[in-house]
Short mmCIF file of the C-alpha atoms (twelve columns), coordinates in Angstrom:
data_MODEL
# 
_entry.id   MODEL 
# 
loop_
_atom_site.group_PDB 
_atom_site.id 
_atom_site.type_symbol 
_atom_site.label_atom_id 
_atom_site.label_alt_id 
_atom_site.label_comp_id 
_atom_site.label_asym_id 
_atom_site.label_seq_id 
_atom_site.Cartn_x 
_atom_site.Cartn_y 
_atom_site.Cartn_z 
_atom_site.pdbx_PDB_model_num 
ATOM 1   C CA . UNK A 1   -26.804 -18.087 31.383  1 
ATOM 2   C CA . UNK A 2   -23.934 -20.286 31.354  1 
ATOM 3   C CA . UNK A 3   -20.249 -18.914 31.477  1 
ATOM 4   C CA . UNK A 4   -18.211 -19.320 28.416  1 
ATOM 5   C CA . UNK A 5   -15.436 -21.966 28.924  1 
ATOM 6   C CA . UNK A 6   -11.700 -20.440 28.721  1 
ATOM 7   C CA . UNK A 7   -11.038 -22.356 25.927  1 
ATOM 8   C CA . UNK A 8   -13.219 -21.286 24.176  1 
ATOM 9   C CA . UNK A 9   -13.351 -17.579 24.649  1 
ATOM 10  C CA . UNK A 10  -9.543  -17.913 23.903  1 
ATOM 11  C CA . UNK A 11  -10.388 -19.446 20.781  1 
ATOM 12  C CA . UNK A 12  -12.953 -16.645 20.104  1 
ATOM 13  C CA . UNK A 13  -10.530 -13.649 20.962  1 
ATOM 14  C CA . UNK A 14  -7.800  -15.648 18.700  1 
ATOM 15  C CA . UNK A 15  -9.872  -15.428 15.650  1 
ATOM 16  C CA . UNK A 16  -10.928 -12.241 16.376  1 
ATOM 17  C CA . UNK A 17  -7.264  -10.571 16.698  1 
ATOM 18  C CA . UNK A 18  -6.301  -10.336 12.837  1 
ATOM 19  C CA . UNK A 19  -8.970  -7.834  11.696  1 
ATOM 20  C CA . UNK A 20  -8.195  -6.039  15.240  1 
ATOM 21  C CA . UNK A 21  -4.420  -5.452  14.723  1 
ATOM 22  C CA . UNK A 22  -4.482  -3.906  11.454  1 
ATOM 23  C CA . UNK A 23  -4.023  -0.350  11.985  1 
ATOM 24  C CA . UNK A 24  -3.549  2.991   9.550   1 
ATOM 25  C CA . UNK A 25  -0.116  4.113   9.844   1 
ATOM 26  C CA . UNK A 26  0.228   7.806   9.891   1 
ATOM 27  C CA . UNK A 27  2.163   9.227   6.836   1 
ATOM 28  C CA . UNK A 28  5.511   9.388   8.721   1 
ATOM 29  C CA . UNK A 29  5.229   5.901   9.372   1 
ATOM 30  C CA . UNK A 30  4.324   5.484   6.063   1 
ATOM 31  C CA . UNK A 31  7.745   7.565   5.234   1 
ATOM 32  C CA . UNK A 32  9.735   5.693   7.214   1 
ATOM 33  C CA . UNK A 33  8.723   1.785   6.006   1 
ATOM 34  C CA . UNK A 34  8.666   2.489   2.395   1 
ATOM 35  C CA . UNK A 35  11.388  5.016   1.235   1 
ATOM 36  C CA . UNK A 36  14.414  3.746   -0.528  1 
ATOM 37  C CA . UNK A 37  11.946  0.558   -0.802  1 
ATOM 38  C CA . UNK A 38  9.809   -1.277  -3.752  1 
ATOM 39  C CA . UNK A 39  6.926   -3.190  -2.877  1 
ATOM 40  C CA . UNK A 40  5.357   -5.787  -4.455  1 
ATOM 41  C CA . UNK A 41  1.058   -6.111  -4.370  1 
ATOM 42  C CA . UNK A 42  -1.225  -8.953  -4.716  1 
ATOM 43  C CA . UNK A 43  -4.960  -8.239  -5.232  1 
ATOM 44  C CA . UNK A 44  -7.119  -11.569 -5.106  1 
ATOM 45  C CA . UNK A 45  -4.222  -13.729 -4.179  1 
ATOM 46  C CA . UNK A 46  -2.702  -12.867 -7.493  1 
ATOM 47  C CA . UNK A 47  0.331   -10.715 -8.622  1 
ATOM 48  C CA . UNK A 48  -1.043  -6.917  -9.302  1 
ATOM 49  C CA . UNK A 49  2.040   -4.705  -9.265  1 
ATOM 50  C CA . UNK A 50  4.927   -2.918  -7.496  1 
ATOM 51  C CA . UNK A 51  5.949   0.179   -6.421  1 
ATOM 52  C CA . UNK A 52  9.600   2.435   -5.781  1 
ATOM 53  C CA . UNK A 53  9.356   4.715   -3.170  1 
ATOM 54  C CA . UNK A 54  12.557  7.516   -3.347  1 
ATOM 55  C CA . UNK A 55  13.509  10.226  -0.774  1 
ATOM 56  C CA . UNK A 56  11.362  13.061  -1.784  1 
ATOM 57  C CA . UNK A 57  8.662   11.393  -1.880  1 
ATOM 58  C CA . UNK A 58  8.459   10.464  -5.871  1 
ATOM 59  C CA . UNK A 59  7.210   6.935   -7.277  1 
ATOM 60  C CA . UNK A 60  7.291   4.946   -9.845  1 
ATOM 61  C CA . UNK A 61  4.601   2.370   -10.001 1 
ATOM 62  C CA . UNK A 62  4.330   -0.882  -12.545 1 
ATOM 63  C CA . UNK A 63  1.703   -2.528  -13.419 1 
ATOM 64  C CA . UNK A 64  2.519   -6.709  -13.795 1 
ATOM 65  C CA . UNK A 65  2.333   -6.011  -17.639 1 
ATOM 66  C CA . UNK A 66  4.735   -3.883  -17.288 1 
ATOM 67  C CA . UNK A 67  3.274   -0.510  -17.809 1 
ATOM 68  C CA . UNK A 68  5.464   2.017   -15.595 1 
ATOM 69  C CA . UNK A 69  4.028   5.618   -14.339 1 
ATOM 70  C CA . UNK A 70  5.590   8.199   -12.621 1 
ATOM 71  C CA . UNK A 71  4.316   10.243  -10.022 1 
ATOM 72  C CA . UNK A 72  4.063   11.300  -5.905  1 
ATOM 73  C CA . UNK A 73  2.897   10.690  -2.604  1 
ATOM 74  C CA . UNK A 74  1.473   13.222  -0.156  1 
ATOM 75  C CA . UNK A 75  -0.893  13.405  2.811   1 
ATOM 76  C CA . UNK A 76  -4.232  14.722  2.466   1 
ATOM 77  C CA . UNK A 77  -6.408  16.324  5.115   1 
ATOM 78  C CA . UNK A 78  -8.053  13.496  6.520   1 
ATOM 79  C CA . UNK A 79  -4.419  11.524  7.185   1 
ATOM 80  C CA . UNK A 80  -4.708  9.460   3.784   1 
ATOM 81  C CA . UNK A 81  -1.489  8.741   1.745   1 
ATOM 82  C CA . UNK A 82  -2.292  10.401  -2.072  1 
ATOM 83  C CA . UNK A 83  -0.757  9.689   -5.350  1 
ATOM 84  C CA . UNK A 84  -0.649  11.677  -8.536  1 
ATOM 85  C CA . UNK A 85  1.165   9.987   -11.579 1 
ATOM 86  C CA . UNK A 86  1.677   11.744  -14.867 1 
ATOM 87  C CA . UNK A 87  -0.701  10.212  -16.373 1 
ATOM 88  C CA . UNK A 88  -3.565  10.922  -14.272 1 
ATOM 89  C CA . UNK A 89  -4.209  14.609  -12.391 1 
ATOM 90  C CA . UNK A 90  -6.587  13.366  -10.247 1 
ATOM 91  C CA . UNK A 91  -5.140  12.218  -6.584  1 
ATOM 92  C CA . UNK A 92  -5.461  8.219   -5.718  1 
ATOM 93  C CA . UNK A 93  -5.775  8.460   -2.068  1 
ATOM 94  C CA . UNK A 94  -5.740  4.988   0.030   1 
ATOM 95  C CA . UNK A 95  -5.084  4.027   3.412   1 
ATOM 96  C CA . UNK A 96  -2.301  1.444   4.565   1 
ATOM 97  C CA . UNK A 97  -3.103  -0.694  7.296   1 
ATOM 98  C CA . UNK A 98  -0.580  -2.287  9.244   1 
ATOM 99  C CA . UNK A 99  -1.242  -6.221  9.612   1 
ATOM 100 C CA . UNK A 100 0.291   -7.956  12.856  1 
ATOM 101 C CA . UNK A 101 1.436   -10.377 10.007  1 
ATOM 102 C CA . UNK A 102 4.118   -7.989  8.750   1 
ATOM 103 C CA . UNK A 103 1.901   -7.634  5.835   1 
ATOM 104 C CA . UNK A 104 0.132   -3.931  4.656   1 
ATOM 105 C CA . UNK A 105 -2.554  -4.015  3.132   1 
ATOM 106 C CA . UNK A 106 -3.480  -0.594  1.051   1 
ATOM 107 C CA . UNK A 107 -7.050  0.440   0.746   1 
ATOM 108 C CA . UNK A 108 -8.562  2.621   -1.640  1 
ATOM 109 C CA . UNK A 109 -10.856 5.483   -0.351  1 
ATOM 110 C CA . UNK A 110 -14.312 4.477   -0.187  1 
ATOM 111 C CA . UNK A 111 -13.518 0.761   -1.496  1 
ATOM 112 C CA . UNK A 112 -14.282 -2.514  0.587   1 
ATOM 113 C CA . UNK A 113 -11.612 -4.561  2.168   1 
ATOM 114 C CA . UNK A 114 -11.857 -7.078  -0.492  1 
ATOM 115 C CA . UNK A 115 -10.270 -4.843  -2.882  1 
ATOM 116 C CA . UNK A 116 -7.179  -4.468  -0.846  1 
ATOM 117 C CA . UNK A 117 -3.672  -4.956  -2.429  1 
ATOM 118 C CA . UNK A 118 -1.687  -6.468  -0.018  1 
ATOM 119 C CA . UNK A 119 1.939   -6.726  0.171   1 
ATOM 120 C CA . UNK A 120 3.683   -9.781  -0.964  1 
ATOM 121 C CA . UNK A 121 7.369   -8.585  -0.858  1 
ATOM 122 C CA . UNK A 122 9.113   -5.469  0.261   1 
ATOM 123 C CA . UNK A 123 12.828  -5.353  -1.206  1 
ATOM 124 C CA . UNK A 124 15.363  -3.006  -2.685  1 
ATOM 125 C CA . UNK A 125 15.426  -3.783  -6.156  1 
ATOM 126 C CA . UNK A 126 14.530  -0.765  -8.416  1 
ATOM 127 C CA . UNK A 127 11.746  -1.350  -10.951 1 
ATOM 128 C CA . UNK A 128 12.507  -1.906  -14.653 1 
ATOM 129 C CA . UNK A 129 11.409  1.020   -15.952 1 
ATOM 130 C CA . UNK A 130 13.585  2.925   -18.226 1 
ATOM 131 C CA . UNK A 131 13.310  6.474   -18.306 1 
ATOM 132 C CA . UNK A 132 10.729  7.616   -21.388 1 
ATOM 133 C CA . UNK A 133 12.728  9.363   -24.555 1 
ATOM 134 C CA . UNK A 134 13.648  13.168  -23.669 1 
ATOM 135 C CA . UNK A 135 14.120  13.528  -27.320 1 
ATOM 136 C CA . UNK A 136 16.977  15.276  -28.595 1 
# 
């Protein structure tokens, strides 16, 4: 058997080292990089939608047309980050994976990595999404 030349095995770790530093942040991590924050998701390279994360833990997600829903975030058993919105009952759970990038990428339970959104831009702007009519 013939050794494997530096080079190359540097090479080979190299290419190798994306998929190995993404890693699940733990829901206080999760806390701490998005509150007071709205981030912006790409799915397939293209624009998908955003979310505002406030203190206790409510969201408002928007969809790129422009549909808004409001909902929260919580932990489930198995270290997951949940959502519920108003619109749906049933809890979206996902995992975020850290990228060495500076990227997350957030992956829905059970769904392959190809269906990740990934963050394209984590600011401070609150989402346009007026609040719906309370009536009078």
């Amino acid at each position: 058997m013939r050794p494997i030349p530096a080079l190359c095995l540097t090479l080979l770790c190299a290419a190798a080292t994306p998929a190995l530093a993404q890693r699940v942040v733990s829901a206080d991590e999760f806390a701490q990089m998005v509150t007071g924050k709205t981030l912006h998701f790409d799915r397939d390279g293209s624009a998908f939608g955003a979310e505002q994360y406030f203190e206790d833990k409510r969201v408002i997600w928007a969809f790129e047309n422009g549909q808004c829903q409001r909902g929260i975030w919580f932990e489930n058993r198995t270290g997951e980050i949940c959502f519920v919105y108003d619109s749906s009952p049933d809890p979206q759970c996902w995992s975020f994976l850290e990228g060495g990038d500076g990227t997350f990428r957030a992956r829905l339970s059970d769904d392959p990595a190809a269906s990740d959104l990934v963050t394209r831009e984590i600011g401070t702007d609150p989402l346009d999404c007026p609040l719906p009519d309370l009536g009078v």
